[in-house]
């Protein structure tokens, strides 16, 4: 039996389960979003986009979901949000576009507006105000001009060097921590000791003992969870060390962009599946713009510091760092983090905010002395300028 929310909309109308071509399922629940009066129509538009064949991968459907969440959140910030789709006006679309330009890159805003217009364009005819329908058919009227999209600013030599130095330092520390935890786990599993006499369980041992540490690492590796009794303790912190933390995504994204030169959409959808021979690693990169995949082959160097300087060695290191998390998420995408007390697929709805916050922690500045804004498209522009 279907249930209704406070706006009288059937729960079945606003709960969407998608299945991508790779067989992955995803649930999108509009009940979590603001402006409930509009949920039914955005859900219809979302279904229309999916059925239209535009959405082929989970990262792409996630991008559409993030766009709708941002737009509905923006409408909800008005003193009087639209009570129906008919009340949505071109002014609100213009204000949303301007609001996004202040926080994100021109390229990101342009793609966001294209997704929004595709969803609105899939809403049944006659629901939207005709003036809004005109913008939906021509999203370029809302998006930044093409010249702005093609002139993404690049970093100076000094800025880029500082960016890479900070990223390499952080990634090296992450790799060393996870390797140390894996080694400690291996030692424990080779000959798991019993708790000493008089101790009922590993949880009763002092946190600093190797036995207790090995036991909690083993539990985390097997279950993807930390015993509730250990939350907030040094043992819980140790066990989480087998997995990437959410804030640790930033330096990895920076290095991924700098070493591969891929677009941001390609980086966040890097596949875990790959082929390795003696000389190179090959993966199929998802190109959302062209709606296709293309093979990328990166040479392998094998030296100790190659993982921080060459794309093939970096990719294999990233694959290893996220392996534990992917055992539980089952995601074909390489990324996995520890979030909400368990391994999970990360949200990439605001990479610029994540990267810029990371740069602030490192005190990175521009040549003019201002805090450095970090964006994947600017990293790509820098790489491309160096290459040609």
mmCIF file of C-alpha atoms in Angstrom:
data_model
loop_
_atom_site.group_PDB
_atom_site.id
_atom_site.type_symbol
_atom_site.label_atom_id
_atom_site.label_comp_id
_atom_site.label_asym_id
_atom_site.label_seq_id
_atom_site.Cartn_x
_atom_site.Cartn_y
_atom_site.Cartn_z
ATOM 1 C CA UNK A 1 0.000 0.000 0.000
ATOM 2 C CA UNK A 2 1.368 3.393 -0.942
ATOM 3 C CA UNK A 3 1.536 6.168 1.626
ATOM 4 C CA UNK A 4 1.129 9.909 1.239
ATOM 5 C CA UNK A 5 3.306 12.732 2.550
ATOM 6 C CA UNK A 6 2.104 15.996 4.085
ATOM 7 C CA UNK A 7 1.501 17.519 0.643
ATOM 8 C CA UNK A 8 -0.886 14.733 -0.368
ATOM 9 C CA UNK A 9 1.517 13.278 -2.935
ATOM 10 C CA UNK A 10 1.673 9.502 -3.185
ATOM 11 C CA UNK A 11 4.932 8.035 -1.904
ATOM 12 C CA UNK A 12 5.099 5.873 -5.044
ATOM 13 C CA UNK A 13 5.206 9.001 -7.203
ATOM 14 C CA UNK A 14 8.345 10.405 -5.600
ATOM 15 C CA UNK A 15 10.440 7.305 -4.849
ATOM 16 C CA UNK A 16 12.544 6.381 -7.858
ATOM 17 C CA UNK A 17 14.651 3.253 -8.247
ATOM 18 C CA UNK A 18 16.974 3.296 -11.239
ATOM 19 C CA UNK A 19 19.039 0.563 -12.855
ATOM 20 C CA UNK A 20 22.019 1.576 -14.983
ATOM 21 C CA UNK A 21 23.471 -0.367 -17.895
ATOM 22 C CA UNK A 22 26.102 -1.888 -15.634
ATOM 23 C CA UNK A 23 23.350 -3.432 -13.487
ATOM 24 C CA UNK A 24 23.709 -1.122 -10.495
ATOM 25 C CA UNK A 25 20.573 0.033 -8.677
ATOM 26 C CA UNK A 26 20.073 3.377 -6.963
ATOM 27 C CA UNK A 27 17.204 4.778 -4.866
ATOM 28 C CA UNK A 28 16.275 8.468 -5.048
ATOM 29 C CA UNK A 29 13.740 9.627 -2.459
ATOM 30 C CA UNK A 30 12.281 13.082 -3.082
ATOM 31 C CA UNK A 31 10.831 13.062 0.446
ATOM 32 C CA UNK A 32 14.313 14.094 1.595
ATOM 33 C CA UNK A 33 14.196 17.328 -0.465
ATOM 34 C CA UNK A 34 12.550 20.717 0.220
ATOM 35 C CA UNK A 35 9.540 22.159 -1.669
ATOM 36 C CA UNK A 36 7.323 19.043 -1.397
ATOM 37 C CA UNK A 37 4.646 20.599 -3.619
ATOM 38 C CA UNK A 38 7.043 20.303 -6.562
ATOM 39 C CA UNK A 39 8.285 16.766 -5.901
ATOM 40 C CA UNK A 40 5.762 14.995 -8.131
ATOM 41 C CA UNK A 41 6.765 17.019 -11.172
ATOM 42 C CA UNK A 42 10.503 16.816 -10.635
ATOM 43 C CA UNK A 43 10.122 13.062 -10.161
ATOM 44 C CA UNK A 44 8.245 12.867 -13.486
ATOM 45 C CA UNK A 45 10.955 14.914 -15.170
ATOM 46 C CA UNK A 46 13.678 12.746 -13.654
ATOM 47 C CA UNK A 47 11.945 9.592 -14.894
ATOM 48 C CA UNK A 48 11.580 11.158 -18.334
ATOM 49 C CA UNK A 49 15.299 11.907 -18.554
ATOM 50 C CA UNK A 50 16.212 8.372 -17.494
ATOM 51 C CA UNK A 51 13.773 6.756 -19.912
ATOM 52 C CA UNK A 52 15.024 9.043 -22.653
ATOM 53 C CA UNK A 53 18.317 7.169 -22.638
ATOM 54 C CA UNK A 54 20.480 10.078 -21.538
ATOM 55 C CA UNK A 55 21.447 8.602 -18.169
ATOM 56 C CA UNK A 56 23.657 5.530 -18.472
ATOM 57 C CA UNK A 57 25.723 5.400 -15.268
ATOM 58 C CA UNK A 58 25.162 5.867 -11.552
ATOM 59 C CA UNK A 59 27.549 8.879 -11.366
ATOM 60 C CA UNK A 60 25.442 10.581 -14.048
ATOM 61 C CA UNK A 61 22.123 9.920 -12.298
ATOM 62 C CA UNK A 62 23.761 11.156 -9.094
ATOM 63 C CA UNK A 63 24.702 14.364 -10.917
ATOM 64 C CA UNK A 64 21.066 14.920 -11.962
ATOM 65 C CA UNK A 65 19.957 14.263 -8.386
ATOM 66 C CA UNK A 66 22.479 16.772 -7.031
ATOM 67 C CA UNK A 67 21.223 19.378 -9.513
ATOM 68 C CA UNK A 68 17.602 18.929 -8.415
ATOM 69 C CA UNK A 69 18.633 19.054 -4.746
ATOM 70 C CA UNK A 70 20.528 22.317 -5.285
ATOM 71 C CA UNK A 71 17.691 23.919 -7.257
ATOM 72 C CA UNK A 72 14.937 22.937 -4.812
ATOM 73 C CA UNK A 73 17.120 24.104 -1.924
ATOM 74 C CA UNK A 74 17.570 27.429 -3.704
ATOM 75 C CA UNK A 75 13.814 27.835 -4.246
ATOM 76 C CA UNK A 76 13.210 26.971 -0.606
ATOM 77 C CA UNK A 77 15.448 29.873 0.421
ATOM 78 C CA UNK A 78 12.872 32.353 -0.891
ATOM 79 C CA UNK A 79 10.437 33.831 1.606
ATOM 80 C CA UNK A 80 7.661 32.348 -0.509
ATOM 81 C CA UNK A 81 8.732 29.319 -2.513
ATOM 82 C CA UNK A 82 6.618 28.364 -5.562
ATOM 83 C CA UNK A 83 3.563 26.374 -4.516
ATOM 84 C CA UNK A 84 3.288 24.806 -7.976
ATOM 85 C CA UNK A 85 5.343 24.451 -11.126
ATOM 86 C CA UNK A 86 3.123 27.033 -12.809
ATOM 87 C CA UNK A 87 4.450 29.628 -10.335
ATOM 88 C CA UNK A 88 8.074 29.004 -11.387
ATOM 89 C CA UNK A 89 9.287 32.074 -13.304
ATOM 90 C CA UNK A 90 12.299 32.897 -15.511
ATOM 91 C CA UNK A 91 13.476 35.325 -12.820
ATOM 92 C CA UNK A 92 14.063 32.441 -10.428
ATOM 93 C CA UNK A 93 16.044 30.534 -13.065
ATOM 94 C CA UNK A 94 18.225 33.595 -13.683
ATOM 95 C CA UNK A 95 18.775 34.111 -9.951
ATOM 96 C CA UNK A 96 19.663 30.451 -9.486
ATOM 97 C CA UNK A 97 22.208 30.643 -12.321
ATOM 98 C CA UNK A 98 23.757 33.788 -10.835
ATOM 99 C CA UNK A 99 23.852 32.209 -7.375
ATOM 100 C CA UNK A 100 25.684 29.147 -8.717
ATOM 101 C CA UNK A 101 28.225 31.232 -10.639
ATOM 102 C CA UNK A 102 29.326 32.815 -7.384
ATOM 103 C CA UNK A 103 30.257 29.457 -5.849
ATOM 104 C CA UNK A 104 31.300 27.196 -8.732
ATOM 105 C CA UNK A 105 33.232 27.210 -11.992
ATOM 106 C CA UNK A 106 31.610 28.380 -15.226
ATOM 107 C CA UNK A 107 31.914 24.911 -16.748
ATOM 108 C CA UNK A 108 30.272 23.276 -13.722
ATOM 109 C CA UNK A 109 27.436 25.819 -13.732
ATOM 110 C CA UNK A 110 26.850 25.310 -17.443
ATOM 111 C CA UNK A 111 26.523 21.545 -17.032
ATOM 112 C CA UNK A 112 24.293 22.003 -13.980
ATOM 113 C CA UNK A 113 21.891 24.239 -15.913
ATOM 114 C CA UNK A 114 21.800 21.811 -18.835
ATOM 115 C CA UNK A 115 20.784 19.005 -16.455
ATOM 116 C CA UNK A 116 18.140 21.189 -14.803
ATOM 117 C CA UNK A 117 16.637 22.150 -18.162
ATOM 118 C CA UNK A 118 16.557 18.510 -19.298
ATOM 119 C CA UNK A 119 14.574 17.564 -16.188
ATOM 120 C CA UNK A 120 12.194 20.507 -16.579
ATOM 121 C CA UNK A 121 11.852 19.723 -20.281
ATOM 122 C CA UNK A 122 10.698 16.182 -19.465
ATOM 123 C CA UNK A 123 7.833 17.454 -17.276
ATOM 124 C CA UNK A 124 4.418 16.943 -18.981
ATOM 125 C CA UNK A 125 3.391 19.645 -21.452
ATOM 126 C CA UNK A 126 1.314 22.477 -20.016
ATOM 127 C CA UNK A 127 2.622 22.266 -16.458
ATOM 128 C CA UNK A 128 5.298 24.947 -16.843
ATOM 129 C CA UNK A 129 4.719 28.616 -17.525
ATOM 130 C CA UNK A 130 5.358 29.169 -21.288
ATOM 131 C CA UNK A 131 8.094 31.699 -20.527
ATOM 132 C CA UNK A 132 9.967 29.073 -18.503
ATOM 133 C CA UNK A 133 9.494 26.562 -21.287
ATOM 134 C CA UNK A 134 11.373 28.898 -23.616
ATOM 135 C CA UNK A 135 14.439 28.799 -21.355
ATOM 136 C CA UNK A 136 14.152 25.041 -20.980
ATOM 137 C CA UNK A 137 14.421 24.662 -24.752
ATOM 138 C CA UNK A 138 17.448 27.002 -24.849
ATOM 139 C CA UNK A 139 19.503 26.500 -21.664
ATOM 140 C CA UNK A 140 22.414 28.459 -23.173
ATOM 141 C CA UNK A 141 20.444 31.624 -22.399
ATOM 142 C CA UNK A 142 20.944 30.863 -18.710
ATOM 143 C CA UNK A 143 24.440 29.352 -18.885
ATOM 144 C CA UNK A 144 27.651 31.383 -19.034
ATOM 145 C CA UNK A 145 28.689 32.300 -22.560
ATOM 146 C CA UNK A 146 30.865 29.792 -24.413
ATOM 147 C CA UNK A 147 33.897 32.047 -24.271
ATOM 148 C CA UNK A 148 33.768 31.817 -20.466
ATOM 149 C CA UNK A 149 33.676 28.026 -20.672
ATOM 150 C CA UNK A 150 36.728 27.881 -22.940
ATOM 151 C CA UNK A 151 38.923 30.222 -20.924
ATOM 152 C CA UNK A 152 39.184 28.405 -17.620
ATOM 153 C CA UNK A 153 42.003 30.074 -15.678
ATOM 154 C CA UNK A 154 45.091 27.947 -15.083
ATOM 155 C CA UNK A 155 47.442 28.011 -12.106
ATOM 156 C CA UNK A 156 50.821 29.681 -12.252
ATOM 157 C CA UNK A 157 53.988 27.594 -11.986
ATOM 158 C CA UNK A 158 54.363 28.587 -8.325
ATOM 159 C CA UNK A 159 50.709 27.915 -7.432
ATOM 160 C CA UNK A 160 50.665 24.537 -9.170
ATOM 161 C CA UNK A 161 53.933 23.437 -7.558
ATOM 162 C CA UNK A 162 52.590 24.279 -4.085
ATOM 163 C CA UNK A 163 49.339 22.486 -4.858
ATOM 164 C CA UNK A 164 51.127 19.322 -5.947
ATOM 165 C CA UNK A 165 53.559 19.400 -3.032
ATOM 166 C CA UNK A 166 50.706 19.537 -0.504
ATOM 167 C CA UNK A 167 48.743 16.820 -2.320
ATOM 168 C CA UNK A 168 51.710 14.474 -2.577
ATOM 169 C CA UNK A 169 52.557 14.927 1.092
ATOM 170 C CA UNK A 170 48.988 14.104 2.178
ATOM 171 C CA UNK A 171 48.569 11.157 -0.191
ATOM 172 C CA UNK A 172 51.879 9.688 0.925
ATOM 173 C CA UNK A 173 50.730 9.919 4.562
ATOM 174 C CA UNK A 174 47.418 8.216 3.725
ATOM 175 C CA UNK A 175 49.196 5.432 1.857
ATOM 176 C CA UNK A 176 51.629 4.869 4.714
ATOM 177 C CA UNK A 177 48.820 4.740 7.298
ATOM 178 C CA UNK A 178 46.688 2.233 5.409
ATOM 179 C CA UNK A 179 49.740 0.102 4.610
ATOM 180 C CA UNK A 180 50.729 0.050 8.301
ATOM 181 C CA UNK A 181 47.197 -0.983 9.339
ATOM 182 C CA UNK A 182 47.131 -3.712 6.689
ATOM 183 C CA UNK A 183 50.490 -5.035 7.888
ATOM 184 C CA UNK A 184 49.293 -5.049 11.487
ATOM 185 C CA UNK A 185 46.167 -6.925 10.429
ATOM 186 C CA UNK A 186 48.247 -9.465 8.483
ATOM 187 C CA UNK A 187 50.429 -10.160 11.519
ATOM 188 C CA UNK A 188 47.358 -10.665 13.730
ATOM 189 C CA UNK A 189 45.648 -12.999 11.273
ATOM 190 C CA UNK A 190 48.794 -15.086 10.804
ATOM 191 C CA UNK A 191 48.515 -16.321 14.387
ATOM 192 C CA UNK A 192 45.507 -14.760 16.156
ATOM 193 C CA UNK A 193 46.215 -14.942 19.898
ATOM 194 C CA UNK A 194 43.529 -15.637 22.446
ATOM 195 C CA UNK A 195 42.734 -13.001 25.082
ATOM 196 C CA UNK A 196 44.880 -13.458 28.184
ATOM 197 C CA UNK A 197 43.513 -15.439 31.120
ATOM 198 C CA UNK A 198 40.826 -13.571 33.038
ATOM 199 C CA UNK A 199 39.849 -11.371 30.049
ATOM 200 C CA UNK A 200 36.499 -12.213 28.456
ATOM 201 C CA UNK A 201 36.934 -10.448 25.102
ATOM 202 C CA UNK A 202 39.328 -8.351 23.062
ATOM 203 C CA UNK A 203 37.221 -5.284 23.857
ATOM 204 C CA UNK A 204 38.208 -5.592 27.513
ATOM 205 C CA UNK A 205 41.909 -5.258 26.757
ATOM 206 C CA UNK A 206 43.866 -2.034 27.101
ATOM 207 C CA UNK A 207 43.718 -0.063 23.846
ATOM 208 C CA UNK A 208 47.464 0.047 23.402
ATOM 209 C CA UNK A 209 47.986 -3.726 23.310
ATOM 210 C CA UNK A 210 48.801 -5.292 19.953
ATOM 211 C CA UNK A 211 46.220 -8.047 20.578
ATOM 212 C CA UNK A 212 43.354 -5.580 21.018
ATOM 213 C CA UNK A 213 44.462 -3.523 18.034
ATOM 214 C CA UNK A 214 44.737 -6.566 15.792
ATOM 215 C CA UNK A 215 41.336 -7.829 16.891
ATOM 216 C CA UNK A 216 39.531 -4.580 16.154
ATOM 217 C CA UNK A 217 41.261 -4.270 12.770
ATOM 218 C CA UNK A 218 40.131 -7.799 11.982
ATOM 219 C CA UNK A 219 36.523 -6.994 12.954
ATOM 220 C CA UNK A 220 36.505 -3.831 10.839
ATOM 221 C CA UNK A 221 37.969 -5.646 7.835
ATOM 222 C CA UNK A 222 35.386 -8.468 8.102
ATOM 223 C CA UNK A 223 32.261 -6.442 8.841
ATOM 224 C CA UNK A 224 32.960 -2.878 7.724
ATOM 225 C CA UNK A 225 31.806 -1.705 11.154
ATOM 226 C CA UNK A 226 33.307 -0.689 14.474
ATOM 227 C CA UNK A 227 31.749 -2.236 17.620
ATOM 228 C CA UNK A 228 29.489 0.356 19.217
ATOM 229 C CA UNK A 229 31.273 -0.112 22.536
ATOM 230 C CA UNK A 230 34.489 1.178 20.952
ATOM 231 C CA UNK A 231 33.092 4.333 19.336
ATOM 232 C CA UNK A 232 35.128 7.405 20.235
ATOM 233 C CA UNK A 233 38.105 5.382 21.411
ATOM 234 C CA UNK A 234 41.624 5.055 20.064
ATOM 235 C CA UNK A 235 40.760 1.551 18.871
ATOM 236 C CA UNK A 236 37.916 2.889 16.721
ATOM 237 C CA UNK A 237 40.241 5.465 15.199
ATOM 238 C CA UNK A 238 42.758 2.725 14.455
ATOM 239 C CA UNK A 239 40.177 0.478 12.778
ATOM 240 C CA UNK A 240 38.950 3.317 10.557
ATOM 241 C CA UNK A 241 42.558 3.615 9.407
ATOM 242 C CA UNK A 242 41.943 0.722 7.005
ATOM 243 C CA UNK A 243 39.654 3.010 4.982
ATOM 244 C CA UNK A 244 39.883 6.411 3.319
ATOM 245 C CA UNK A 245 38.373 9.287 5.281
ATOM 246 C CA UNK A 246 36.084 11.736 3.508
ATOM 247 C CA UNK A 247 38.500 14.652 3.905
ATOM 248 C CA UNK A 248 41.276 12.516 2.409
ATOM 249 C CA UNK A 249 39.538 12.571 -0.961
ATOM 250 C CA UNK A 250 40.787 16.100 -1.650
ATOM 251 C CA UNK A 251 44.529 15.434 -2.148
ATOM 252 C CA UNK A 252 43.722 12.266 -4.107
ATOM 253 C CA UNK A 253 41.414 14.216 -6.433
ATOM 254 C CA UNK A 254 44.092 16.874 -6.901
ATOM 255 C CA UNK A 255 46.706 14.271 -7.845
ATOM 256 C CA UNK A 256 44.229 12.388 -10.044
ATOM 257 C CA UNK A 257 43.531 15.576 -11.982
ATOM 258 C CA UNK A 258 47.167 16.662 -12.185
ATOM 259 C CA UNK A 259 48.557 13.271 -13.250
ATOM 260 C CA UNK A 260 45.819 12.112 -15.643
ATOM 261 C CA UNK A 261 44.563 15.384 -17.154
ATOM 262 C CA UNK A 262 41.034 13.942 -17.200
ATOM 263 C CA UNK A 263 37.848 15.986 -16.829
ATOM 264 C CA UNK A 264 36.264 16.173 -13.388
ATOM 265 C CA UNK A 265 33.346 13.967 -14.495
ATOM 266 C CA UNK A 266 35.815 11.335 -15.723
ATOM 267 C CA UNK A 267 37.829 11.461 -12.499
ATOM 268 C CA UNK A 268 34.877 10.960 -10.157
ATOM 269 C CA UNK A 269 33.643 8.007 -12.251
ATOM 270 C CA UNK A 270 37.017 6.243 -12.567
ATOM 271 C CA UNK A 271 36.256 2.510 -12.786
ATOM 272 C CA UNK A 272 37.752 -0.047 -10.438
ATOM 273 C CA UNK A 273 37.894 -2.569 -13.244
ATOM 274 C CA UNK A 274 41.188 -2.493 -15.145
ATOM 275 C CA UNK A 275 43.700 -4.611 -17.025
ATOM 276 C CA UNK A 276 47.403 -4.756 -16.183
ATOM 277 C CA UNK A 277 50.324 -6.101 -18.184
ATOM 278 C CA UNK A 278 54.039 -5.773 -17.565
ATOM 279 C CA UNK A 279 54.169 -2.280 -19.005
ATOM 280 C CA UNK A 280 50.862 -0.495 -18.442
ATOM 281 C CA UNK A 281 47.410 -0.374 -16.877
ATOM 282 C CA UNK A 282 44.331 0.106 -19.088
ATOM 283 C CA UNK A 283 40.898 1.343 -18.008
ATOM 284 C CA UNK A 284 37.664 2.375 -19.748
ATOM 285 C CA UNK A 285 36.895 6.002 -18.880
ATOM 286 C CA UNK A 286 33.296 7.191 -18.862
ATOM 287 C CA UNK A 287 32.958 10.336 -20.986
ATOM 288 C CA UNK A 288 29.581 11.772 -19.924
ATOM 289 C CA UNK A 289 29.740 14.573 -22.498
ATOM 290 C CA UNK A 290 30.120 12.248 -25.451
ATOM 291 C CA UNK A 291 27.931 9.602 -23.773
ATOM 292 C CA UNK A 292 30.503 6.917 -24.410
ATOM 293 C CA UNK A 293 33.531 5.261 -22.883
ATOM 294 C CA UNK A 294 37.064 5.311 -24.215
ATOM 295 C CA UNK A 295 40.118 3.266 -23.292
ATOM 296 C CA UNK A 296 43.030 4.938 -21.507
ATOM 297 C CA UNK A 297 46.408 3.219 -21.208
ATOM 298 C CA UNK A 298 48.957 4.497 -18.693
ATOM 299 C CA UNK A 299 52.549 3.202 -18.551
ATOM 300 C CA UNK A 300 53.800 1.697 -15.292
ATOM 301 C CA UNK A 301 57.146 2.764 -13.859
ATOM 302 C CA UNK A 302 57.308 0.708 -10.668
ATOM 303 C CA UNK A 303 59.668 2.918 -8.656
ATOM 304 C CA UNK A 304 58.838 3.690 -5.021
ATOM 305 C CA UNK A 305 57.760 7.296 -5.662
ATOM 306 C CA UNK A 306 56.132 6.627 -9.061
ATOM 307 C CA UNK A 307 52.705 6.400 -7.448
ATOM 308 C CA UNK A 308 52.887 10.135 -6.701
ATOM 309 C CA UNK A 309 54.228 11.172 -10.112
ATOM 310 C CA UNK A 310 52.802 8.900 -12.827
ATOM 311 C CA UNK A 311 49.122 8.191 -13.633
ATOM 312 C CA UNK A 312 49.375 4.404 -14.017
ATOM 313 C CA UNK A 313 51.191 3.851 -10.723
ATOM 314 C CA UNK A 314 48.881 6.362 -9.009
ATOM 315 C CA UNK A 315 45.786 4.542 -10.272
ATOM 316 C CA UNK A 316 46.994 1.189 -8.914
ATOM 317 C CA UNK A 317 47.790 2.801 -5.557
ATOM 318 C CA UNK A 318 44.308 4.377 -5.430
ATOM 319 C CA UNK A 319 42.781 1.009 -6.303
ATOM 320 C CA UNK A 320 44.600 -0.533 -3.335
ATOM 321 C CA UNK A 321 43.687 2.276 -0.930
ATOM 322 C CA UNK A 322 39.964 1.903 -1.687
ATOM 323 C CA UNK A 323 39.846 -1.896 -1.976
ATOM 324 C CA UNK A 324 38.592 -2.502 1.582
ATOM 325 C CA UNK A 325 35.702 -0.071 1.172
ATOM 326 C CA UNK A 326 34.635 -1.439 -2.215
ATOM 327 C CA UNK A 327 34.292 -4.901 -0.682
ATOM 328 C CA UNK A 328 31.254 -3.534 1.160
ATOM 329 C CA UNK A 329 29.876 -0.963 -1.302
ATOM 330 C CA UNK A 330 30.184 -3.253 -4.322
ATOM 331 C CA UNK A 331 30.696 -0.160 -6.451
ATOM 332 C CA UNK A 332 32.291 -0.491 -9.899
ATOM 333 C CA UNK A 333 33.635 3.056 -9.407
ATOM 334 C CA UNK A 334 37.046 3.136 -7.733
ATOM 335 C CA UNK A 335 36.204 5.637 -4.986
ATOM 336 C CA UNK A 336 35.128 4.564 -1.488
ATOM 337 C CA UNK A 337 35.319 6.361 1.872
ATOM 338 C CA UNK A 338 34.481 5.815 5.525
ATOM 339 C CA UNK A 339 31.282 7.777 6.120
ATOM 340 C CA UNK A 340 28.553 7.513 8.732
ATOM 341 C CA UNK A 341 30.322 4.704 10.558
ATOM 342 C CA UNK A 342 30.743 2.455 7.526
ATOM 343 C CA UNK A 343 32.305 2.291 4.046
ATOM 344 C CA UNK A 344 30.273 4.193 1.466
ATOM 345 C CA UNK A 345 30.440 5.671 -2.007
ATOM 346 C CA UNK A 346 31.429 9.345 -1.655
ATOM 347 C CA UNK A 347 29.255 12.239 -2.764
ATOM 348 C CA UNK A 348 30.919 14.469 -5.334
ATOM 349 C CA UNK A 349 28.186 17.105 -5.450
ATOM 350 C CA UNK A 350 30.603 19.876 -4.428
ATOM 351 C CA UNK A 351 34.211 18.981 -5.188
ATOM 352 C CA UNK A 352 35.258 22.634 -5.364
ATOM 353 C CA UNK A 353 34.165 23.219 -1.750
ATOM 354 C CA UNK A 354 35.987 20.060 -0.611
ATOM 355 C CA UNK A 355 39.183 21.000 -2.463
ATOM 356 C CA UNK A 356 39.167 24.632 -1.392
ATOM 357 C CA UNK A 357 38.628 23.703 2.276
ATOM 358 C CA UNK A 358 41.608 21.367 1.983
ATOM 359 C CA UNK A 359 43.713 24.167 0.472
ATOM 360 C CA UNK A 360 42.731 26.442 3.369
ATOM 361 C CA UNK A 361 44.001 23.865 5.872
ATOM 362 C CA UNK A 362 47.346 23.910 4.093
ATOM 363 C CA UNK A 363 47.432 27.709 3.873
ATOM 364 C CA UNK A 364 47.778 27.612 0.078
ATOM 365 C CA UNK A 365 47.629 31.034 -1.539
ATOM 366 C CA UNK A 366 47.589 32.511 -5.036
ATOM 367 C CA UNK A 367 50.439 34.604 -6.390
ATOM 368 C CA UNK A 368 48.538 37.678 -5.216
ATOM 369 C CA UNK A 369 48.431 36.380 -1.638
ATOM 370 C CA UNK A 370 44.713 35.460 -1.656
ATOM 371 C CA UNK A 371 43.522 32.028 -0.445
ATOM 372 C CA UNK A 372 43.853 29.609 -3.353
ATOM 373 C CA UNK A 373 40.611 28.342 -4.888
ATOM 374 C CA UNK A 374 41.048 24.756 -6.058
ATOM 375 C CA UNK A 375 38.968 23.362 -8.912
ATOM 376 C CA UNK A 376 39.474 20.243 -10.979
ATOM 377 C CA UNK A 377 38.784 22.090 -14.241
ATOM 378 C CA UNK A 378 41.522 24.621 -13.384
ATOM 379 C CA UNK A 379 43.921 21.748 -12.678
ATOM 380 C CA UNK A 380 43.053 20.240 -16.062
ATOM 381 C CA UNK A 381 43.543 23.593 -17.783
ATOM 382 C CA UNK A 382 46.985 23.852 -16.194
ATOM 383 C CA UNK A 383 47.947 20.351 -17.322
ATOM 384 C CA UNK A 384 46.763 21.001 -20.861
ATOM 385 C CA UNK A 385 48.652 24.285 -21.045
ATOM 386 C CA UNK A 386 51.846 22.491 -19.968
ATOM 387 C CA UNK A 387 51.317 19.771 -22.546
ATOM 388 C CA UNK A 388 50.833 22.094 -25.433
#
